Amino acid sequence: MLQDSVTEAISAAFFEELASVGYARLSLEAVAKRAGAGKAAIYRRWPSKLEMAVALVSAAAVDAPEDVDSGTLRGDVFALLADLDGALRHRLPSRIVPDLLAESARNPELQQALFAAVRDTRRGKATRLLERAVERGELPSDVDRELALDLLAGPLYWRLAVVRTPTGPDYLDRLADKLLAAFVA
């Protein structure tokens, strides 16, 4: 029990510190101090900053809501967009995700680990969304899956994380409609 609470405190401290200073400046000492734990408590769980980052970020990404099967491509796309919208509006992911992507460009080991744990997992979920739509006859079997996967997250990520422009009340509905039109174009 106590070990679980220490792990939870360290995890929360890691995300707060990561959002505050970014991956490059993050130190395990600062995480330990923020968590009210000793540095040894961190090293018992993760052998390095990289392993800690990959494990905790992967767990958070994989713990994201499971595949939603609304019964329609439109409903599934909207649910995926709403989930991404919520994540990118949250104060921690909105600061952490762009930082980790930037750091990944400089750190091939971090990039490889995060791609395997996060990108591939999320793309797998989105691929299942597209496959269900093909099975239901909502998308042609020759739909460009790679392009569709890029389009699913790209526009919303660009708007919220890169240019940091708020969305209006009907933005997700409009975006879902445009995405569906693009998939079959």
Short mmCIF file of N, CA and C in Angstrom, two decimals:
data_model
loop_
_atom_site.label_atom_id
_atom_site.label_comp_id
_atom_site.label_asym_id
_atom_site.label_seq_id
_atom_site.Cartn_x
_atom_site.Cartn_y
_atom_site.Cartn_z
N MET A 1 0.82 -1.19 0.00
CA MET A 1 0.00 0.00 0.00
C MET A 1 0.86 1.26 0.00
N LEU A 2 1.78 1.34 0.95
CA LEU A 2 2.65 2.51 1.05
C LEU A 2 3.46 2.67 -0.23
N GLN A 3 3.94 1.56 -0.76
CA GLN A 3 4.75 1.61 -1.99
C GLN A 3 3.92 2.19 -3.14
N ASP A 4 2.63 1.81 -3.22
CA ASP A 4 1.77 2.34 -4.26
C ASP A 4 1.60 3.85 -4.12
N SER A 5 1.43 4.34 -2.89
CA SER A 5 1.25 5.78 -2.69
C SER A 5 2.53 6.54 -3.02
N VAL A 6 3.69 5.95 -2.75
CA VAL A 6 4.96 6.59 -3.10
C VAL A 6 5.08 6.64 -4.62
N THR A 7 4.74 5.56 -5.29
CA THR A 7 4.79 5.52 -6.75
C THR A 7 3.85 6.57 -7.35
N GLU A 8 2.65 6.67 -6.79
CA GLU A 8 1.70 7.68 -7.27
C GLU A 8 2.22 9.09 -7.04
N ALA A 9 2.83 9.34 -5.89
CA ALA A 9 3.38 10.66 -5.60
C ALA A 9 4.52 10.99 -6.57
N ILE A 10 5.37 10.02 -6.83
CA ILE A 10 6.48 10.23 -7.76
C ILE A 10 5.94 10.49 -9.16
N SER A 11 4.94 9.72 -9.58
CA SER A 11 4.35 9.90 -10.91
C SER A 11 3.75 11.30 -11.05
N ALA A 12 2.98 11.71 -10.06
CA ALA A 12 2.38 13.05 -10.11
C ALA A 12 3.46 14.13 -10.13
N ALA A 13 4.48 13.96 -9.33
CA ALA A 13 5.58 14.92 -9.28
C ALA A 13 6.33 14.97 -10.61
N PHE A 14 6.51 13.81 -11.22
CA PHE A 14 7.18 13.75 -12.52
C PHE A 14 6.43 14.60 -13.55
N PHE A 15 5.11 14.41 -13.65
CA PHE A 15 4.34 15.16 -14.65
C PHE A 15 4.32 16.66 -14.34
N GLU A 16 4.22 17.02 -13.08
CA GLU A 16 4.26 18.44 -12.72
C GLU A 16 5.62 19.04 -13.08
N GLU A 17 6.68 18.34 -12.76
CA GLU A 17 8.03 18.83 -13.06
C GLU A 17 8.26 18.88 -14.56
N LEU A 18 7.83 17.87 -15.27
CA LEU A 18 7.98 17.84 -16.73
C LEU A 18 7.25 19.01 -17.37
N ALA A 19 6.04 19.29 -16.92
CA ALA A 19 5.28 20.42 -17.45
C ALA A 19 5.94 21.74 -17.09
N SER A 20 6.57 21.79 -15.94
CA SER A 20 7.18 23.03 -15.46
C SER A 20 8.50 23.36 -16.16
N VAL A 21 9.38 22.36 -16.30
CA VAL A 21 10.72 22.66 -16.81
C VAL A 21 11.05 21.99 -18.14
N GLY A 22 10.25 21.03 -18.58
CA GLY A 22 10.54 20.31 -19.81
C GLY A 22 11.48 19.14 -19.57
N TYR A 23 11.53 18.27 -20.57
CA TYR A 23 12.31 17.05 -20.43
C TYR A 23 13.80 17.34 -20.27
N ALA A 24 14.34 18.24 -21.07
CA ALA A 24 15.78 18.50 -21.07
C ALA A 24 16.27 18.97 -19.69
N ARG A 25 15.48 19.78 -19.01
CA ARG A 25 15.89 20.32 -17.71
C ARG A 25 15.37 19.50 -16.53
N LEU A 26 14.55 18.50 -16.80
CA LEU A 26 14.00 17.68 -15.72
C LEU A 26 15.12 16.91 -15.03
N SER A 27 15.10 16.94 -13.72
CA SER A 27 16.08 16.15 -12.96
C SER A 27 15.33 15.22 -12.01
N LEU A 28 15.90 14.06 -11.80
CA LEU A 28 15.28 13.12 -10.87
C LEU A 28 15.32 13.65 -9.45
N GLU A 29 16.31 14.46 -9.14
CA GLU A 29 16.38 15.08 -7.81
C GLU A 29 15.17 16.00 -7.58
N ALA A 30 14.84 16.78 -8.60
CA ALA A 30 13.70 17.70 -8.47
C ALA A 30 12.39 16.92 -8.37
N VAL A 31 12.27 15.83 -9.11
CA VAL A 31 11.07 15.00 -9.03
C VAL A 31 10.95 14.41 -7.63
N ALA A 32 12.05 13.89 -7.10
CA ALA A 32 12.03 13.31 -5.76
C ALA A 32 11.63 14.35 -4.72
N LYS A 33 12.21 15.53 -4.82
CA LYS A 33 11.90 16.60 -3.87
C LYS A 33 10.42 16.97 -3.95
N ARG A 34 9.92 17.12 -5.17
CA ARG A 34 8.51 17.49 -5.36
C ARG A 34 7.59 16.41 -4.81
N ALA A 35 8.02 15.13 -4.92
CA ALA A 35 7.20 14.00 -4.46
C ALA A 35 7.33 13.78 -2.97
N GLY A 36 8.31 14.43 -2.33
CA GLY A 36 8.55 14.18 -0.91
C GLY A 36 9.14 12.80 -0.68
N ALA A 37 9.94 12.36 -1.64
CA ALA A 37 10.54 11.02 -1.58
C ALA A 37 12.04 11.15 -1.79
N GLY A 38 12.75 10.11 -1.48
CA GLY A 38 14.18 10.08 -1.74
C GLY A 38 14.46 9.68 -3.18
N LYS A 39 15.61 10.09 -3.67
CA LYS A 39 16.01 9.73 -5.04
C LYS A 39 16.09 8.21 -5.20
N ALA A 40 16.46 7.53 -4.13
CA ALA A 40 16.55 6.06 -4.19
C ALA A 40 15.19 5.44 -4.51
N ALA A 41 14.11 6.07 -4.05
CA ALA A 41 12.77 5.56 -4.34
C ALA A 41 12.50 5.58 -5.84
N ILE A 42 13.03 6.58 -6.51
CA ILE A 42 12.87 6.66 -7.96
C ILE A 42 13.70 5.56 -8.64
N TYR A 43 14.96 5.45 -8.22
CA TYR A 43 15.85 4.47 -8.87
C TYR A 43 15.42 3.03 -8.61
N ARG A 44 14.67 2.78 -7.55
CA ARG A 44 14.14 1.43 -7.34
C ARG A 44 13.06 1.10 -8.37
N ARG A 45 12.44 2.12 -8.91
CA ARG A 45 11.35 1.91 -9.87
C ARG A 45 11.81 2.06 -11.32
N TRP A 46 12.70 3.03 -11.56
CA TRP A 46 13.17 3.32 -12.92
C TRP A 46 14.67 3.58 -12.88
N PRO A 47 15.44 2.95 -13.74
CA PRO A 47 16.89 3.10 -13.69
C PRO A 47 17.43 4.42 -14.25
N SER A 48 16.58 5.17 -14.97
CA SER A 48 17.06 6.42 -15.56
C SER A 48 15.89 7.36 -15.83
N LYS A 49 16.22 8.61 -16.14
CA LYS A 49 15.21 9.59 -16.48
C LYS A 49 14.46 9.15 -17.74
N LEU A 50 15.19 8.63 -18.72
CA LEU A 50 14.56 8.17 -19.95
C LEU A 50 13.56 7.06 -19.66
N GLU A 51 13.98 6.06 -18.90
CA GLU A 51 13.07 4.94 -18.60
C GLU A 51 11.86 5.40 -17.80
N MET A 52 12.07 6.34 -16.89
CA MET A 52 10.96 6.88 -16.11
C MET A 52 9.98 7.61 -17.03
N ALA A 53 10.51 8.46 -17.89
CA ALA A 53 9.66 9.23 -18.80
C ALA A 53 8.86 8.31 -19.71
N VAL A 54 9.53 7.35 -20.30
CA VAL A 54 8.85 6.44 -21.22
C VAL A 54 7.77 5.64 -20.49
N ALA A 55 8.10 5.12 -19.32
CA ALA A 55 7.13 4.30 -18.57
C ALA A 55 5.91 5.12 -18.17
N LEU A 56 6.13 6.30 -17.61
CA LEU A 56 5.00 7.08 -17.11
C LEU A 56 4.18 7.70 -18.24
N VAL A 57 4.84 8.21 -19.26
CA VAL A 57 4.11 8.80 -20.39
C VAL A 57 3.36 7.70 -21.14
N SER A 58 3.99 6.55 -21.31
CA SER A 58 3.33 5.43 -21.99
C SER A 58 2.10 4.98 -21.23
N ALA A 59 2.24 4.85 -19.92
CA ALA A 59 1.10 4.43 -19.10
C ALA A 59 -0.05 5.42 -19.22
N ALA A 60 0.27 6.70 -19.21
CA ALA A 60 -0.78 7.72 -19.33
C ALA A 60 -1.43 7.67 -20.71
N ALA A 61 -0.64 7.48 -21.74
CA ALA A 61 -1.17 7.44 -23.10
C ALA A 61 -2.00 6.19 -23.34
N VAL A 62 -1.53 5.06 -22.83
CA VAL A 62 -2.23 3.81 -23.02
C VAL A 62 -3.49 3.75 -22.16
N ASP A 63 -3.47 4.44 -21.03
CA ASP A 63 -4.64 4.48 -20.16
C ASP A 63 -5.74 5.38 -20.71
N ALA A 64 -5.45 6.07 -21.80
CA ALA A 64 -6.47 6.92 -22.41
C ALA A 64 -7.68 6.05 -22.75
N PRO A 65 -8.84 6.66 -22.87
CA PRO A 65 -10.05 5.87 -23.12
C PRO A 65 -9.86 4.85 -24.23
N GLU A 66 -10.43 3.70 -24.00
CA GLU A 66 -10.35 2.61 -24.97
C GLU A 66 -11.10 3.00 -26.24
N ASP A 67 -10.97 2.14 -27.22
CA ASP A 67 -11.68 2.35 -28.47
C ASP A 67 -13.17 2.55 -28.18
N VAL A 68 -13.71 3.57 -28.80
CA VAL A 68 -15.14 3.80 -28.71
C VAL A 68 -15.74 3.28 -29.99
N ASP A 69 -16.75 2.45 -29.86
CA ASP A 69 -17.45 1.95 -31.05
C ASP A 69 -18.88 2.44 -30.96
N SER A 70 -19.11 3.59 -31.57
CA SER A 70 -20.44 4.20 -31.53
C SER A 70 -21.39 3.54 -32.53
N GLY A 71 -20.83 2.76 -33.43
CA GLY A 71 -21.64 2.15 -34.47
C GLY A 71 -21.57 2.90 -35.78
N THR A 72 -20.97 4.11 -35.76
CA THR A 72 -20.81 4.88 -36.99
C THR A 72 -19.41 5.48 -37.03
N LEU A 73 -18.91 5.67 -38.24
CA LEU A 73 -17.62 6.32 -38.41
C LEU A 73 -17.67 7.73 -37.85
N ARG A 74 -18.74 8.45 -38.12
CA ARG A 74 -18.89 9.84 -37.64
C ARG A 74 -18.82 9.88 -36.12
N GLY A 75 -19.54 8.99 -35.47
CA GLY A 75 -19.53 8.95 -34.00
C GLY A 75 -18.17 8.59 -33.44
N ASP A 76 -17.49 7.64 -34.09
CA ASP A 76 -16.16 7.23 -33.64
C ASP A 76 -15.15 8.35 -33.83
N VAL A 77 -15.21 9.03 -34.97
CA VAL A 77 -14.28 10.14 -35.23
C VAL A 77 -14.54 11.26 -34.24
N PHE A 78 -15.80 11.58 -34.00
CA PHE A 78 -16.10 12.63 -33.03
C PHE A 78 -15.59 12.27 -31.64
N ALA A 79 -15.78 11.02 -31.22
CA ALA A 79 -15.31 10.59 -29.90
C ALA A 79 -13.78 10.69 -29.80
N LEU A 80 -13.09 10.29 -30.86
CA LEU A 80 -11.63 10.40 -30.86
C LEU A 80 -11.20 11.86 -30.77
N LEU A 81 -11.85 12.72 -31.53
CA LEU A 81 -11.53 14.15 -31.49
C LEU A 81 -11.83 14.75 -30.12
N ALA A 82 -12.95 14.36 -29.53
CA ALA A 82 -13.30 14.89 -28.21
C ALA A 82 -12.29 14.46 -27.16
N ASP A 83 -11.81 13.22 -27.25
CA ASP A 83 -10.79 12.73 -26.33
C ASP A 83 -9.50 13.52 -26.50
N LEU A 84 -9.07 13.71 -27.73
CA LEU A 84 -7.85 14.46 -28.01
C LEU A 84 -8.00 15.91 -27.58
N ASP A 85 -9.15 16.48 -27.85
CA ASP A 85 -9.43 17.86 -27.44
C ASP A 85 -9.30 18.01 -25.93
N GLY A 86 -9.89 17.09 -25.19
CA GLY A 86 -9.80 17.14 -23.74
C GLY A 86 -8.36 17.01 -23.25
N ALA A 87 -7.62 16.11 -23.87
CA ALA A 87 -6.22 15.90 -23.45
C ALA A 87 -5.38 17.13 -23.75
N LEU A 88 -5.56 17.72 -24.91
CA LEU A 88 -4.73 18.87 -25.29
C LEU A 88 -5.13 20.16 -24.58
N ARG A 89 -6.30 20.17 -23.99
CA ARG A 89 -6.72 21.34 -23.21
C ARG A 89 -6.29 21.23 -21.74
N HIS A 90 -5.99 20.03 -21.30
CA HIS A 90 -5.56 19.82 -19.92
C HIS A 90 -4.22 20.51 -19.72
N ARG A 91 -4.03 21.14 -18.58
CA ARG A 91 -2.84 21.96 -18.37
C ARG A 91 -1.53 21.18 -18.45
N LEU A 92 -1.51 19.92 -18.05
CA LEU A 92 -0.26 19.17 -18.11
C LEU A 92 0.04 18.67 -19.53
N PRO A 93 -0.85 17.89 -20.16
CA PRO A 93 -0.54 17.43 -21.51
C PRO A 93 -0.31 18.57 -22.50
N SER A 94 -1.01 19.68 -22.33
CA SER A 94 -0.84 20.79 -23.28
C SER A 94 0.58 21.35 -23.25
N ARG A 95 1.27 21.16 -22.14
CA ARG A 95 2.67 21.61 -22.05
C ARG A 95 3.64 20.45 -22.30
N ILE A 96 3.26 19.27 -21.89
CA ILE A 96 4.17 18.12 -21.96
C ILE A 96 4.31 17.57 -23.39
N VAL A 97 3.19 17.40 -24.08
CA VAL A 97 3.23 16.76 -25.39
C VAL A 97 4.11 17.54 -26.37
N PRO A 98 3.92 18.85 -26.55
CA PRO A 98 4.80 19.57 -27.48
C PRO A 98 6.28 19.50 -27.06
N ASP A 99 6.54 19.57 -25.77
CA ASP A 99 7.92 19.50 -25.29
C ASP A 99 8.54 18.15 -25.60
N LEU A 100 7.82 17.07 -25.35
CA LEU A 100 8.36 15.74 -25.63
C LEU A 100 8.58 15.52 -27.13
N LEU A 101 7.70 16.05 -27.94
CA LEU A 101 7.89 15.92 -29.39
C LEU A 101 9.13 16.69 -29.83
N ALA A 102 9.31 17.88 -29.30
CA ALA A 102 10.50 18.66 -29.64
C ALA A 102 11.76 17.95 -29.15
N GLU A 103 11.73 17.46 -27.93
CA GLU A 103 12.90 16.76 -27.38
C GLU A 103 13.18 15.48 -28.15
N SER A 104 12.15 14.83 -28.62
CA SER A 104 12.33 13.59 -29.40
C SER A 104 13.13 13.84 -30.67
N ALA A 105 12.99 15.03 -31.23
CA ALA A 105 13.76 15.36 -32.44
C ALA A 105 15.25 15.44 -32.14
N ARG A 106 15.61 15.73 -30.89
CA ARG A 106 17.02 15.83 -30.49
C ARG A 106 17.53 14.57 -29.82
N ASN A 107 16.61 13.71 -29.40
CA ASN A 107 17.00 12.54 -28.61
C ASN A 107 16.42 11.28 -29.27
N PRO A 108 17.18 10.64 -30.14
CA PRO A 108 16.67 9.48 -30.87
C PRO A 108 16.21 8.34 -29.95
N GLU A 109 16.86 8.17 -28.81
CA GLU A 109 16.47 7.10 -27.90
C GLU A 109 15.08 7.39 -27.32
N LEU A 110 14.85 8.63 -26.93
CA LEU A 110 13.53 9.02 -26.43
C LEU A 110 12.50 8.89 -27.54
N GLN A 111 12.85 9.33 -28.73
CA GLN A 111 11.93 9.24 -29.86
C GLN A 111 11.51 7.80 -30.12
N GLN A 112 12.48 6.93 -30.20
CA GLN A 112 12.18 5.52 -30.49
C GLN A 112 11.29 4.91 -29.41
N ALA A 113 11.62 5.20 -28.16
CA ALA A 113 10.85 4.63 -27.06
C ALA A 113 9.42 5.17 -27.04
N LEU A 114 9.26 6.48 -27.22
CA LEU A 114 7.92 7.07 -27.19
C LEU A 114 7.10 6.64 -28.40
N PHE A 115 7.73 6.55 -29.55
CA PHE A 115 7.00 6.11 -30.73
C PHE A 115 6.47 4.70 -30.53
N ALA A 116 7.31 3.83 -30.02
CA ALA A 116 6.89 2.44 -29.82
C ALA A 116 5.78 2.34 -28.79
N ALA A 117 5.90 3.11 -27.71
CA ALA A 117 4.94 2.98 -26.62
C ALA A 117 3.69 3.82 -26.81
N VAL A 118 3.82 5.00 -27.37
CA VAL A 118 2.69 5.93 -27.44
C VAL A 118 2.11 6.01 -28.85
N ARG A 119 2.93 6.44 -29.80
CA ARG A 119 2.41 6.63 -31.16
C ARG A 119 1.82 5.35 -31.71
N ASP A 120 2.55 4.27 -31.62
CA ASP A 120 2.09 3.02 -32.21
C ASP A 120 0.82 2.51 -31.54
N THR A 121 0.72 2.68 -30.23
CA THR A 121 -0.48 2.26 -29.51
C THR A 121 -1.69 3.08 -29.94
N ARG A 122 -1.51 4.39 -29.98
CA ARG A 122 -2.63 5.26 -30.38
C ARG A 122 -3.01 5.06 -31.85
N ARG A 123 -2.01 4.89 -32.71
CA ARG A 123 -2.32 4.66 -34.13
C ARG A 123 -3.02 3.32 -34.29
N GLY A 124 -2.67 2.36 -33.46
CA GLY A 124 -3.36 1.07 -33.52
C GLY A 124 -4.84 1.21 -33.20
N LYS A 125 -5.16 2.02 -32.19
CA LYS A 125 -6.56 2.26 -31.85
C LYS A 125 -7.29 2.96 -32.99
N ALA A 126 -6.64 3.95 -33.59
CA ALA A 126 -7.26 4.68 -34.70
C ALA A 126 -7.41 3.78 -35.93
N THR A 127 -6.46 2.88 -36.14
CA THR A 127 -6.56 1.94 -37.25
C THR A 127 -7.78 1.05 -37.08
N ARG A 128 -8.03 0.60 -35.85
CA ARG A 128 -9.22 -0.23 -35.60
C ARG A 128 -10.50 0.56 -35.91
N LEU A 129 -10.51 1.84 -35.61
CA LEU A 129 -11.64 2.70 -35.93
C LEU A 129 -11.88 2.69 -37.44
N LEU A 130 -10.82 2.84 -38.21
CA LEU A 130 -10.95 2.83 -39.68
C LEU A 130 -11.38 1.46 -40.20
N GLU A 131 -10.81 0.40 -39.63
CA GLU A 131 -11.17 -0.96 -40.06
C GLU A 131 -12.65 -1.25 -39.81
N ARG A 132 -13.16 -0.81 -38.67
CA ARG A 132 -14.59 -1.01 -38.39
C ARG A 132 -15.44 -0.29 -39.44
N ALA A 133 -15.00 0.91 -39.82
CA ALA A 133 -15.75 1.68 -40.83
C ALA A 133 -15.73 0.97 -42.18
N VAL A 134 -14.60 0.37 -42.52
CA VAL A 134 -14.52 -0.40 -43.78
C VAL A 134 -15.46 -1.60 -43.69
N GLU A 135 -15.44 -2.31 -42.56
CA GLU A 135 -16.32 -3.48 -42.38
C GLU A 135 -17.79 -3.11 -42.47
N ARG A 136 -18.16 -1.92 -41.98
CA ARG A 136 -19.55 -1.48 -42.03
C ARG A 136 -19.92 -0.90 -43.40
N GLY A 137 -18.94 -0.75 -44.29
CA GLY A 137 -19.20 -0.19 -45.61
C GLY A 137 -19.21 1.33 -45.63
N GLU A 138 -18.75 1.97 -44.56
CA GLU A 138 -18.74 3.43 -44.51
C GLU A 138 -17.51 4.01 -45.21
N LEU A 139 -16.47 3.21 -45.35
CA LEU A 139 -15.27 3.62 -46.07
C LEU A 139 -14.95 2.55 -47.09
N PRO A 140 -14.39 2.96 -48.22
CA PRO A 140 -13.98 1.95 -49.21
C PRO A 140 -12.80 1.14 -48.67
N SER A 141 -12.68 -0.07 -49.13
CA SER A 141 -11.59 -0.92 -48.63
C SER A 141 -10.22 -0.40 -49.02
N ASP A 142 -10.15 0.43 -50.05
CA ASP A 142 -8.86 0.98 -50.47
C ASP A 142 -8.59 2.37 -49.90
N VAL A 143 -9.31 2.73 -48.83
CA VAL A 143 -9.07 4.03 -48.20
C VAL A 143 -7.59 4.15 -47.84
N ASP A 144 -7.03 5.31 -48.04
CA ASP A 144 -5.62 5.56 -47.71
C ASP A 144 -5.50 5.66 -46.19
N ARG A 145 -5.22 4.52 -45.55
CA ARG A 145 -5.21 4.44 -44.09
C ARG A 145 -4.14 5.33 -43.46
N GLU A 146 -2.97 5.37 -44.05
CA GLU A 146 -1.90 6.19 -43.48
C GLU A 146 -2.28 7.67 -43.49
N LEU A 147 -2.81 8.13 -44.59
CA LEU A 147 -3.22 9.53 -44.68
C LEU A 147 -4.39 9.79 -43.72
N ALA A 148 -5.34 8.88 -43.67
CA ALA A 148 -6.48 9.04 -42.76
C ALA A 148 -6.00 9.12 -41.30
N LEU A 149 -5.03 8.29 -40.94
CA LEU A 149 -4.50 8.33 -39.57
C LEU A 149 -3.85 9.67 -39.27
N ASP A 150 -3.11 10.19 -40.23
CA ASP A 150 -2.48 11.51 -40.04
C ASP A 150 -3.54 12.60 -39.90
N LEU A 151 -4.58 12.51 -40.71
CA LEU A 151 -5.63 13.53 -40.68
C LEU A 151 -6.45 13.49 -39.38
N LEU A 152 -6.60 12.32 -38.80
CA LEU A 152 -7.42 12.22 -37.59
C LEU A 152 -6.94 13.13 -36.47
N ALA A 153 -5.64 13.16 -36.22
CA ALA A 153 -5.12 13.94 -35.11
C ALA A 153 -4.50 15.26 -35.54
N GLY A 154 -3.99 15.31 -36.75
CA GLY A 154 -3.21 16.46 -37.19
C GLY A 154 -3.86 17.82 -37.06
N PRO A 155 -5.04 18.03 -37.63
CA PRO A 155 -5.62 19.38 -37.58
C PRO A 155 -5.90 19.88 -36.15
N LEU A 156 -6.42 19.02 -35.31
CA LEU A 156 -6.74 19.44 -33.95
C LEU A 156 -5.46 19.68 -33.15
N TYR A 157 -4.47 18.80 -33.32
CA TYR A 157 -3.19 19.00 -32.64
C TYR A 157 -2.58 20.33 -33.07
N TRP A 158 -2.58 20.60 -34.36
CA TRP A 158 -2.01 21.84 -34.87
C TRP A 158 -2.70 23.04 -34.23
N ARG A 159 -4.02 23.01 -34.21
CA ARG A 159 -4.76 24.16 -33.69
C ARG A 159 -4.53 24.37 -32.19
N LEU A 160 -4.59 23.30 -31.40
CA LEU A 160 -4.51 23.45 -29.94
C LEU A 160 -3.08 23.50 -29.40
N ALA A 161 -2.19 22.68 -29.96
CA ALA A 161 -0.85 22.57 -29.38
C ALA A 161 0.19 23.45 -30.07
N VAL A 162 0.01 23.70 -31.34
CA VAL A 162 1.02 24.46 -32.07
C VAL A 162 0.65 25.95 -32.13
N VAL A 163 -0.47 26.27 -32.72
CA VAL A 163 -0.84 27.68 -32.84
C VAL A 163 -1.67 28.17 -31.65
N ARG A 164 -2.08 27.23 -30.80
CA ARG A 164 -2.80 27.55 -29.56
C ARG A 164 -3.98 28.48 -29.79
N THR A 165 -4.82 28.06 -30.72
CA THR A 165 -6.03 28.79 -31.04
C THR A 165 -7.21 28.02 -30.48
N PRO A 166 -8.05 28.69 -29.68
CA PRO A 166 -9.20 27.97 -29.12
C PRO A 166 -10.18 27.54 -30.21
N THR A 167 -10.94 26.51 -29.88
CA THR A 167 -11.96 26.04 -30.81
C THR A 167 -13.31 26.57 -30.36
N GLY A 168 -14.19 26.76 -31.31
CA GLY A 168 -15.54 27.20 -30.98
C GLY A 168 -16.40 26.02 -30.60
N PRO A 169 -17.65 26.29 -30.22
CA PRO A 169 -18.52 25.22 -29.73
C PRO A 169 -18.84 24.14 -30.77
N ASP A 170 -18.83 24.49 -32.05
CA ASP A 170 -19.15 23.49 -33.07
C ASP A 170 -17.91 23.03 -33.85
N TYR A 171 -16.74 23.39 -33.39
CA TYR A 171 -15.51 23.08 -34.14
C TYR A 171 -15.31 21.58 -34.34
N LEU A 172 -15.49 20.78 -33.29
CA LEU A 172 -15.29 19.34 -33.42
C LEU A 172 -16.29 18.71 -34.39
N ASP A 173 -17.52 19.20 -34.38
CA ASP A 173 -18.52 18.70 -35.33
C ASP A 173 -18.10 19.03 -36.76
N ARG A 174 -17.69 20.26 -36.99
CA ARG A 174 -17.26 20.67 -38.34
C ARG A 174 -16.03 19.89 -38.77
N LEU A 175 -15.08 19.71 -37.85
CA LEU A 175 -13.86 18.98 -38.17
C LEU A 175 -14.18 17.51 -38.49
N ALA A 176 -15.05 16.90 -37.71
CA ALA A 176 -15.43 15.51 -37.98
C ALA A 176 -16.04 15.38 -39.36
N ASP A 177 -16.91 16.31 -39.73
CA ASP A 177 -17.53 16.27 -41.05
C ASP A 177 -16.49 16.41 -42.16
N LYS A 178 -15.55 17.32 -42.01
CA LYS A 178 -14.50 17.52 -43.01
C LYS A 178 -13.61 16.29 -43.12
N LEU A 179 -13.30 15.67 -41.98
CA LEU A 179 -12.46 14.48 -42.01
C LEU A 179 -13.15 13.35 -42.77
N LEU A 180 -14.42 13.14 -42.50
CA LEU A 180 -15.16 12.09 -43.21
C LEU A 180 -15.16 12.35 -44.71
N ALA A 181 -15.36 13.60 -45.10
CA ALA A 181 -15.34 13.95 -46.52
C ALA A 181 -13.97 13.68 -47.12
N ALA A 182 -12.91 13.99 -46.39
CA ALA A 182 -11.55 13.76 -46.88
C ALA A 182 -11.24 12.27 -47.00
N PHE A 183 -11.75 11.47 -46.09
CA PHE A 183 -11.46 10.03 -46.14
C PHE A 183 -11.99 9.37 -47.41
N VAL A 184 -13.13 9.84 -47.90
CA VAL A 184 -13.72 9.21 -49.07
C VAL A 184 -13.40 9.94 -50.37
N ALA A 185 -12.69 11.05 -50.27
CA ALA A 185 -12.36 11.85 -51.47
C ALA A 185 -11.31 11.15 -52.32
#
